[in-house]
Tab-separated table of C-alpha atoms in Angstrom:
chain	number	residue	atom	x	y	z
D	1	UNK	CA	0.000	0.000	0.000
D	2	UNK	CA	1.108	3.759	-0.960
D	3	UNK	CA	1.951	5.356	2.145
D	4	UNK	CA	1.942	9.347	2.267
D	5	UNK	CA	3.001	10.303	5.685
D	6	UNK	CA	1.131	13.906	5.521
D	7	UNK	CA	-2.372	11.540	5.388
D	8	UNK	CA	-2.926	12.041	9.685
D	9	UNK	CA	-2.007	15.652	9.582
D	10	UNK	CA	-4.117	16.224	6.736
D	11	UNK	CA	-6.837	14.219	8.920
D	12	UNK	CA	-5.739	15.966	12.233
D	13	UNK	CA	-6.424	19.774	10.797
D	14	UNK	CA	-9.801	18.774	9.974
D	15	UNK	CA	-10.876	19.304	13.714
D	16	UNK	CA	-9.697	23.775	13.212
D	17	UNK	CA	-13.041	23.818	11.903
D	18	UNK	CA	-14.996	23.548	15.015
D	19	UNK	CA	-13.264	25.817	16.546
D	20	UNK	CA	-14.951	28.477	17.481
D	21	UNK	CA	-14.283	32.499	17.639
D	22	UNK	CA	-15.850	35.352	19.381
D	23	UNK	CA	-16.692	36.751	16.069
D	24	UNK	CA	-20.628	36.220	14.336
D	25	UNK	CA	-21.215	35.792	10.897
D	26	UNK	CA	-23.741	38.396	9.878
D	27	UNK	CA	-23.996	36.161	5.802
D	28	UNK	CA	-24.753	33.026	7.883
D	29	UNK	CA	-27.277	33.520	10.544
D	30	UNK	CA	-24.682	35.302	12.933
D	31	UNK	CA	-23.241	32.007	13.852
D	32	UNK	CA	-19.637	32.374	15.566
D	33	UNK	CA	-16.738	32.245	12.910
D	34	UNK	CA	-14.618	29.189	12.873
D	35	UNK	CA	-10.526	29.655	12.929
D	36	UNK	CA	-10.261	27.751	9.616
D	37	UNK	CA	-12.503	30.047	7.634
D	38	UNK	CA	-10.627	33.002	9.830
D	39	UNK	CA	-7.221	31.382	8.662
D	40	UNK	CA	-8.669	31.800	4.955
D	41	UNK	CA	-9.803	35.437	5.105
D	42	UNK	CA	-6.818	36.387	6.723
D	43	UNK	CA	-4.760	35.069	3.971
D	44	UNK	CA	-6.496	36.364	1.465
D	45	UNK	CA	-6.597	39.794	3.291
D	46	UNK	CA	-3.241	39.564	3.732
D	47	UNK	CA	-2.396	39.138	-0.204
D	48	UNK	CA	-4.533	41.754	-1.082
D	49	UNK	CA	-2.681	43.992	1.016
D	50	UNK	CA	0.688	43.209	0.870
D	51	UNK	CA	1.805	46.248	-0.872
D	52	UNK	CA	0.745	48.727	2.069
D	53	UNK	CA	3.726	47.111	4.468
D	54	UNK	CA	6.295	49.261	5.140
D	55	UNK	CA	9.035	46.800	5.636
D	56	UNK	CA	9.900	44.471	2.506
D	57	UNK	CA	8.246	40.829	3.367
D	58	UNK	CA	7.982	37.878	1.648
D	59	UNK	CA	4.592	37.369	1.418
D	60	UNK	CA	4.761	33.326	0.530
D	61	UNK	CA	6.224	33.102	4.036
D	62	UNK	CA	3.330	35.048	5.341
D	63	UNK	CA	0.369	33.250	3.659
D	64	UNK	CA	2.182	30.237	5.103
D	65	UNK	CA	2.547	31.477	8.257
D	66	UNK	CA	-1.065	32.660	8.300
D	67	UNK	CA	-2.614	29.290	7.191
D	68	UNK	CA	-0.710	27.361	9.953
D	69	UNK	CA	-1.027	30.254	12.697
D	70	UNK	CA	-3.753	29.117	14.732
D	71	UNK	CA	-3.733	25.099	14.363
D	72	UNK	CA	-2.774	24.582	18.086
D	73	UNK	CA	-5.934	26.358	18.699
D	74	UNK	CA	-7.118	22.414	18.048
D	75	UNK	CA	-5.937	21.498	21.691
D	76	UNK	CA	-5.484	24.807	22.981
D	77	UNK	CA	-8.768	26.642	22.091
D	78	UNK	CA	-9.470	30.381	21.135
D	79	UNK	CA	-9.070	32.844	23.592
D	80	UNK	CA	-10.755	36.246	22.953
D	81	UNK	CA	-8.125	38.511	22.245
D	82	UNK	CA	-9.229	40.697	25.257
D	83	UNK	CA	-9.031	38.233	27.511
D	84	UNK	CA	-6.505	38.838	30.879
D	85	UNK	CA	-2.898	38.615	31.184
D	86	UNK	CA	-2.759	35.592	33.562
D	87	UNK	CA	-4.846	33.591	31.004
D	88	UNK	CA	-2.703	34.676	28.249
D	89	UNK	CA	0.513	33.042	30.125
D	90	UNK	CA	-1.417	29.722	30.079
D	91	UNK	CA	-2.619	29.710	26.647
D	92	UNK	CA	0.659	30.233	25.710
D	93	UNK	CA	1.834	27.289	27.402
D	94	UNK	CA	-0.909	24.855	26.384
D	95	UNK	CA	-0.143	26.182	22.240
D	96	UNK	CA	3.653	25.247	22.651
D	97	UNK	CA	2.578	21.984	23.580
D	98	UNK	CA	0.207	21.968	20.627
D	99	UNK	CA	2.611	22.888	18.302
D	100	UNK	CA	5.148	20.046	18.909
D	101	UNK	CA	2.210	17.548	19.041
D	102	UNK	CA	0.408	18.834	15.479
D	103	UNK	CA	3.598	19.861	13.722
D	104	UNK	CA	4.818	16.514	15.113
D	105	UNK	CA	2.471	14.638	12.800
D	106	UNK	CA	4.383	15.857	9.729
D	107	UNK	CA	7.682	14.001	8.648
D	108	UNK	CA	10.662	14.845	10.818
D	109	UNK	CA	12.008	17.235	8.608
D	110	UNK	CA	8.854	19.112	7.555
D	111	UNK	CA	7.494	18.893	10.597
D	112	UNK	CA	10.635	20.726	12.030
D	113	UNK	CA	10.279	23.313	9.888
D	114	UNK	CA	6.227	24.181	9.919
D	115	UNK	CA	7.184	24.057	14.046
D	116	UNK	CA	9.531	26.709	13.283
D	117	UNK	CA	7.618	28.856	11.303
D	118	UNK	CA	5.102	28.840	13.646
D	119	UNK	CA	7.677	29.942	16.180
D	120	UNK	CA	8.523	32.986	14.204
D	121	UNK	CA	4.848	33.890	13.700
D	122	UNK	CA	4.365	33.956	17.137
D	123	UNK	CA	7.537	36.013	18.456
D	124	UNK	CA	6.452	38.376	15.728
D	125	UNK	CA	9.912	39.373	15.349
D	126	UNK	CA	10.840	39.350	11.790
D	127	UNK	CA	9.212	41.701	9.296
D	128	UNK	CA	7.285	38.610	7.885
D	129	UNK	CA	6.049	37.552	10.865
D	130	UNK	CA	5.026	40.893	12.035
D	131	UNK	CA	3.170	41.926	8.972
D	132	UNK	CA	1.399	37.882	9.241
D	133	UNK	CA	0.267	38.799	12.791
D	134	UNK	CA	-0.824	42.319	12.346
D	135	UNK	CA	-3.061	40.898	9.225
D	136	UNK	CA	-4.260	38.339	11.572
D	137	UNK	CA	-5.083	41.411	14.192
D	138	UNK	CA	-6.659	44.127	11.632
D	139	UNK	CA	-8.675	41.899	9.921
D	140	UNK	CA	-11.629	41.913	12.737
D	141	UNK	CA	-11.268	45.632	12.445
D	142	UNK	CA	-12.937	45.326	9.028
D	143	UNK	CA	-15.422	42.790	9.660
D	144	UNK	CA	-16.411	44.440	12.757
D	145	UNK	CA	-16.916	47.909	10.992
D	146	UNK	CA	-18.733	46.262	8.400
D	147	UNK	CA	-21.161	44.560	10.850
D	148	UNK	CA	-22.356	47.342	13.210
D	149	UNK	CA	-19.491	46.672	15.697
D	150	UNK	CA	-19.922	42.854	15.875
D	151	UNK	CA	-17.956	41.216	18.795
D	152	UNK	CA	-16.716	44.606	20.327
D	153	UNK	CA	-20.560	45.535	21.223
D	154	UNK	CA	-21.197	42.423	22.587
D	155	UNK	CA	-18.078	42.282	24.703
D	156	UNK	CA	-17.939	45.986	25.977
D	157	UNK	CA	-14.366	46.457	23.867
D	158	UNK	CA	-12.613	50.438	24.435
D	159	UNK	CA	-11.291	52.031	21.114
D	160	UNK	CA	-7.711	51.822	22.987
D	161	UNK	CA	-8.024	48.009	23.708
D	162	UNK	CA	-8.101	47.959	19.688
D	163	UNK	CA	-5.658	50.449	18.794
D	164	UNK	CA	-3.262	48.303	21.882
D	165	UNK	CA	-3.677	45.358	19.695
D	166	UNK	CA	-2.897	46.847	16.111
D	167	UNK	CA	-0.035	48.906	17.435
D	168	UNK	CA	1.901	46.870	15.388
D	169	UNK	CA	0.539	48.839	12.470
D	170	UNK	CA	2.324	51.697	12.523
D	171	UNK	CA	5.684	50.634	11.621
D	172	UNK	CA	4.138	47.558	9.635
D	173	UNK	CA	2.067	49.645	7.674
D	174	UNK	CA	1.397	53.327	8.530
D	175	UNK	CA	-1.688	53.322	6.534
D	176	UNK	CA	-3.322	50.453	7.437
D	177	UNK	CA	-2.900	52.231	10.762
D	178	UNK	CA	-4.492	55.334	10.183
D	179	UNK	CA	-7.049	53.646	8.577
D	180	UNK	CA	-7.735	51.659	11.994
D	181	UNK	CA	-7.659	54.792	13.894
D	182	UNK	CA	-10.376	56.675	11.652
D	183	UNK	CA	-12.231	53.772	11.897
D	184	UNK	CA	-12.556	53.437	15.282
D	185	UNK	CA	-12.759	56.837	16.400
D	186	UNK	CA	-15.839	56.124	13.793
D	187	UNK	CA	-17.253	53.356	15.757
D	188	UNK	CA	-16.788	55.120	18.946
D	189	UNK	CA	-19.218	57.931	17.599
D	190	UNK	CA	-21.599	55.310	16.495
D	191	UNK	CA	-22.116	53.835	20.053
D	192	UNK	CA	-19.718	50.449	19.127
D	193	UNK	CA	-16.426	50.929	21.220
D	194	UNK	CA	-16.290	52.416	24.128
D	195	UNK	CA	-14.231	56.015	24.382
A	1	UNK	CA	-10.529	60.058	5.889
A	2	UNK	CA	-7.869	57.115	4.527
A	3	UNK	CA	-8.939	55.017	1.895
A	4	UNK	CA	-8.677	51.514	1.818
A	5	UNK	CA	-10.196	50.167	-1.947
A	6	UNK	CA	-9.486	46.871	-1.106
A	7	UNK	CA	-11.446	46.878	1.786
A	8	UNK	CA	-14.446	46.171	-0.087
A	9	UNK	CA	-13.660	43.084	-1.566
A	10	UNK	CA	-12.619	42.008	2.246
A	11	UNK	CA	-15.947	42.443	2.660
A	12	UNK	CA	-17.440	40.968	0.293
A	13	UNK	CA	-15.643	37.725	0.414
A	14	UNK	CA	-16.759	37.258	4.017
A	15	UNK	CA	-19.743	35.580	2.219
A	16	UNK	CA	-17.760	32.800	1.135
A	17	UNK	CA	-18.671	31.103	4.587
A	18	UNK	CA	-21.969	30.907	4.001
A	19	UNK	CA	-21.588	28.331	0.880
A	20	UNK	CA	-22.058	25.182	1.988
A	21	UNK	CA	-20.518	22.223	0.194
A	22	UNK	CA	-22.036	18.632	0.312
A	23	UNK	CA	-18.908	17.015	2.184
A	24	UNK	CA	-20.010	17.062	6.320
A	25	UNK	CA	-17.821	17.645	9.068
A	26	UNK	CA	-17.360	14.945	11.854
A	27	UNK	CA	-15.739	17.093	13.978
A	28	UNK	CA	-18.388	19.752	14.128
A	29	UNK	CA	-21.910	18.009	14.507
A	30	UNK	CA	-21.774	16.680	10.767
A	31	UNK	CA	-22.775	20.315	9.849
A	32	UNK	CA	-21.809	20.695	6.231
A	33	UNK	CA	-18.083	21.698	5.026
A	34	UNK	CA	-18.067	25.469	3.720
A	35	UNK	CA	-15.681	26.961	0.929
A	36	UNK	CA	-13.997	29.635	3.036
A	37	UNK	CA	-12.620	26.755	5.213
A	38	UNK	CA	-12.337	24.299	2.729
A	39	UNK	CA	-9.896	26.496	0.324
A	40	UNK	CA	-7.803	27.130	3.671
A	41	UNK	CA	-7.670	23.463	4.392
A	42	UNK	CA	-7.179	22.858	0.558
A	43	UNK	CA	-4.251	25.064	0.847
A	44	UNK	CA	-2.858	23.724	3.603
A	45	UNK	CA	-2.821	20.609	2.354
A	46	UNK	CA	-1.265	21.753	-1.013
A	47	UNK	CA	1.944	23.207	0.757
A	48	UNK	CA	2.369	19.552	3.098
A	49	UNK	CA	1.948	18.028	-0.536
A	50	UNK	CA	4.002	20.261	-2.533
A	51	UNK	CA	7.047	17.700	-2.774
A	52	UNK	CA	4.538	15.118	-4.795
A	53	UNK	CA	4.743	17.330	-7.526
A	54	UNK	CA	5.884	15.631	-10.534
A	55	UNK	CA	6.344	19.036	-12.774
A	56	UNK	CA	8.257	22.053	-10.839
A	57	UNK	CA	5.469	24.036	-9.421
A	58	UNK	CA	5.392	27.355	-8.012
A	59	UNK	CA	3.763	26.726	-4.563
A	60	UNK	CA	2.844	30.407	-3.914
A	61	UNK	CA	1.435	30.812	-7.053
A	62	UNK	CA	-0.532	27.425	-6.098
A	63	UNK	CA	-1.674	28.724	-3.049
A	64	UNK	CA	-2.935	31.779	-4.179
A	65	UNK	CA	-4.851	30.239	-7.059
A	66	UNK	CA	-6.317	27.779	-4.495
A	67	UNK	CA	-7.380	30.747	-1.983
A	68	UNK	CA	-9.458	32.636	-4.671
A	69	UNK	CA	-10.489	29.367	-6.236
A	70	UNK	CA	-13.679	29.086	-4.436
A	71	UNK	CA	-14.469	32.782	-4.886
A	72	UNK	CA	-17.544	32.520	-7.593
A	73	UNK	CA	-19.637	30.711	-5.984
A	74	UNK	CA	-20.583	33.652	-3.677
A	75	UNK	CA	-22.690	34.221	-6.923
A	76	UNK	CA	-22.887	31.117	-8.448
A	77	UNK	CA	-23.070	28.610	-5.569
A	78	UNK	CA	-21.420	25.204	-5.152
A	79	UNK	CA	-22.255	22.488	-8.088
A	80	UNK	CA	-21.596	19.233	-6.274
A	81	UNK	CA	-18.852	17.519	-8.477
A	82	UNK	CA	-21.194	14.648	-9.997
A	83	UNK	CA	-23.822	16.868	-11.026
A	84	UNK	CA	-24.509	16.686	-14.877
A	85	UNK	CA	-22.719	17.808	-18.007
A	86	UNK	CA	-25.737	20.272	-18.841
A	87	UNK	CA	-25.594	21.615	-15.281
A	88	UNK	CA	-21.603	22.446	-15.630
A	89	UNK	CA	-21.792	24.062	-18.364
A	90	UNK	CA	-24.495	26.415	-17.375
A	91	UNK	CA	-22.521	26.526	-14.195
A	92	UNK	CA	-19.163	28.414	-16.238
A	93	UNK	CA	-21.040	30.870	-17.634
A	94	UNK	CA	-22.618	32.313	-14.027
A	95	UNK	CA	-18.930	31.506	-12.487
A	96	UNK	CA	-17.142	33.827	-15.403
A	97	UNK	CA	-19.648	36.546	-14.972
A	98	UNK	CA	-19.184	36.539	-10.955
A	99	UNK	CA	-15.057	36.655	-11.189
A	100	UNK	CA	-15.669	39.712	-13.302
A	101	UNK	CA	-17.927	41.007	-10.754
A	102	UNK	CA	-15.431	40.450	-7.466
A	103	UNK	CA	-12.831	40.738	-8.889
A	104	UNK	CA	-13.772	43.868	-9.812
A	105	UNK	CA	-14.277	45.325	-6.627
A	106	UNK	CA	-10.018	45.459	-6.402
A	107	UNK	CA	-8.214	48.259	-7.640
A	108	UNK	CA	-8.537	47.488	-12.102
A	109	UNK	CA	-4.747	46.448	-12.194
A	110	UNK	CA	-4.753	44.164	-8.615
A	111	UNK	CA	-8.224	42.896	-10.068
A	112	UNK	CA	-7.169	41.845	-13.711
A	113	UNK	CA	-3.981	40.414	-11.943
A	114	UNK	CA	-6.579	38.159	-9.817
A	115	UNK	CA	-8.751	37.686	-12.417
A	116	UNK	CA	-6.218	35.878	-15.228
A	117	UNK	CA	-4.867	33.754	-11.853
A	118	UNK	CA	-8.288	32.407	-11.308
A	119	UNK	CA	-8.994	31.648	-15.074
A	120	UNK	CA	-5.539	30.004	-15.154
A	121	UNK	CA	-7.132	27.977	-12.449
A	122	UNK	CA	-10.231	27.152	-14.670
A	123	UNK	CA	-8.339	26.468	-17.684
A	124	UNK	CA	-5.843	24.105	-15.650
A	125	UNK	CA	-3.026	24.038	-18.275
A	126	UNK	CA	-0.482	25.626	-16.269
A	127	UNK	CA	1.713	23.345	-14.128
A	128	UNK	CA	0.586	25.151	-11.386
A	129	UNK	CA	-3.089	25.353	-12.257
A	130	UNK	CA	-3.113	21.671	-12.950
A	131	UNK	CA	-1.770	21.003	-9.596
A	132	UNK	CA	-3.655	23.638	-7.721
A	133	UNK	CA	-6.865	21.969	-8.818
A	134	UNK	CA	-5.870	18.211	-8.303
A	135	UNK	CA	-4.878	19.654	-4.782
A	136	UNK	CA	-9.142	20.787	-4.423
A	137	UNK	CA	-10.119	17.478	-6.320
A	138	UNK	CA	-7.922	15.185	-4.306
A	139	UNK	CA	-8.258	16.594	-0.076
A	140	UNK	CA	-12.255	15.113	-0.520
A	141	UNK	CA	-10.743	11.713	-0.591
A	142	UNK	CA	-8.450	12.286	2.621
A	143	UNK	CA	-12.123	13.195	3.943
A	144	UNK	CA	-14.717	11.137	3.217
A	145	UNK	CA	-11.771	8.374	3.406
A	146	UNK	CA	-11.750	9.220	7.389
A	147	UNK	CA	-15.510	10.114	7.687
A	148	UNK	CA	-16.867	6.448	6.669
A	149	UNK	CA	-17.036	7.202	3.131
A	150	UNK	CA	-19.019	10.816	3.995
A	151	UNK	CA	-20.285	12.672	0.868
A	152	UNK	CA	-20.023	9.161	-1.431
A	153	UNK	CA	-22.070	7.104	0.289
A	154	UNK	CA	-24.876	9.380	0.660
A	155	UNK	CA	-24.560	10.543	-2.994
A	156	UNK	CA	-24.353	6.615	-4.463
A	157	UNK	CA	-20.755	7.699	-5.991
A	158	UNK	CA	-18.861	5.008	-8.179
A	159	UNK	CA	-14.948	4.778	-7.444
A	160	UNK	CA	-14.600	5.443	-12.031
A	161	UNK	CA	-16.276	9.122	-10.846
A	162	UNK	CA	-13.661	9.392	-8.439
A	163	UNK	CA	-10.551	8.062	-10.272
A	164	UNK	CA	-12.018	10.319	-13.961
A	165	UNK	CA	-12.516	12.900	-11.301
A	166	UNK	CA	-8.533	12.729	-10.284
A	167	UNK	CA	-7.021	11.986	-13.343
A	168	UNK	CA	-5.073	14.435	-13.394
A	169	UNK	CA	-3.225	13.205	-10.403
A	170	UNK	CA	-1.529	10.417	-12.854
A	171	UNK	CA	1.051	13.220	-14.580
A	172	UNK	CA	1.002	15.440	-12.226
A	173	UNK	CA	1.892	13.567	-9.156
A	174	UNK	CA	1.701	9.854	-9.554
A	175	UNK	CA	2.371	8.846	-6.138
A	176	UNK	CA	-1.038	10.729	-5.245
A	177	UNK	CA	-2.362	8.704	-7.482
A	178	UNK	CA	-1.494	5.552	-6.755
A	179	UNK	CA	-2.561	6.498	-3.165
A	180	UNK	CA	-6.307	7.413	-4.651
A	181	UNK	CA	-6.540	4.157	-6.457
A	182	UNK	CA	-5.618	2.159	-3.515
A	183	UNK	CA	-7.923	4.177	-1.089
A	184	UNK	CA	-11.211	4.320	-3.434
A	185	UNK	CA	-10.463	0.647	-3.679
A	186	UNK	CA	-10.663	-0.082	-0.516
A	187	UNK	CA	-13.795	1.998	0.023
A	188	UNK	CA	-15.553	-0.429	-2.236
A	189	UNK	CA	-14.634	-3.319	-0.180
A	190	UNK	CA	-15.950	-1.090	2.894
A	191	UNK	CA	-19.183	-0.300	0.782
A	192	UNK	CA	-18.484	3.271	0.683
A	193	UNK	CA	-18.210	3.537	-3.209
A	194	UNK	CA	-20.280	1.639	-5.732
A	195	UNK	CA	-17.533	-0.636	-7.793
């Protein structure tokens, strides 16, 4: 029999669907987004604006990146990104763990190397890996605007908790962050964030 | 006020959750499979399978077809891959005349850019077209091969409609094939595929 050694991987990512993000779907009967589909639009997002970062990236790594960034959410969950400090230490904990297991599926030496990536997304150190996370981080912005303040209403979020979490922006790309701030300073004056 | 003109085809796309495919997820209540998360797992699974590739490929250029792949259906819905000839065909025209349509909604140059990529796609003559589309024709069979049979079994599929349905696979990376002809054979035995 053929074997192809990427077959339980393959299998294992399966389970990203069902998991489950603060976010509602206002084209599909407001159910909560699932980090698969999230993983998609991020990529995608992320192509379409690659030419507003600041910093030259290689935007292969970053779709790749992107795709695999939130797999150990499989054992790990989602944690709403306004969640507090103490259970942010944890989670980080529990998606190392994750990591080594799911990468661990793959071949040694691919499996080494997706682990690594992964690694890099996640210090968001490199101008690759900061542009992949602040994609991953604006995207909501848009999606939120577009759906009368979406999870932010619902979860009481402050216009600073969002500009916090896209500060990455304005090195990464200046206009993407002005962009962010307009828009919230918009939401605020529509009753979404908080001042 | 800054001006993002790509922000509403980030939008739009959103929408792309809400078309549901006929292939069920076990890992989420059997609710069925959308194409937002299936061209994410579909490129996924492309990058893990690059190295099958019998014809150099360019895997970015893979990806990206495979992330916009999916796109039309937001107007033209999802044909379920045994429907008839008659059906397809009718199918084309509606999925032309919506890639004109979102596509459109880029910036003209990012747009047309998008817009030849994803009729590369269609036309699969390109190595990387041909294997970006045996990637979306082959990750069903990974599936339903782990779900029981899934999708095949309820639809009264034959194994021929799966092997004419991944031809391709036989040039342009054999060892996939080999794997397909082994697996659909042994979902006869199971009773998951008519012989």
């Amino acid at each position: 029999m053929t074997q192809i050694p990427q077959a339980a991987f393959i299998h294992e990512v399966d389970q990203l669907k069902a998991i489950k993000r603060q976010l509602r779907l206002p084209h599909d009967e407001e159910r909560q987004e699932n980090s698969a589909e999230h993983s998609w639009h991020v990529a995608l997002s992320a192509l379409m604006l690659a030419d507003y970062a600041e910093q030259s990236v290689d935007i292969s790594r970053v779709i790749t990146m992107i795709l695999i960034h939130d797999l150990v959410e499989i054992d790990a969950g989602d944690m709403f990104a306004f969640a507090g400090a103490a259970d942010h230490a944890e989670q980080e904990l529990k998606e190392l763990a994750a990591a080594k297991r799911i990468f661990g599926l793959l071949p040694a030496e691919q499996g080494q190397h997706y682990l690594k990536l992964w690694l890099e997304f996640e210090a968001a150190e490199t101008n690759d890996a900061r542009f992949a996370k602040a994609m991953d981080r604006v995207l909501p912005v848009f999606q939120n605007m577009q759906n009368q303040g979406g999870s932010w209403a619902r979860h009481k979020v402050s216009q600073q908790q969002i500009l916090d979490r896209n500060t990455e922006l304005q090195t990464c790309a200046p206009k993407l962050w002005d962009y962010v701030n307009e828009q919230t300073s918009l939401a605020v004056a529509k009753g979404w964030l908080k001042s």
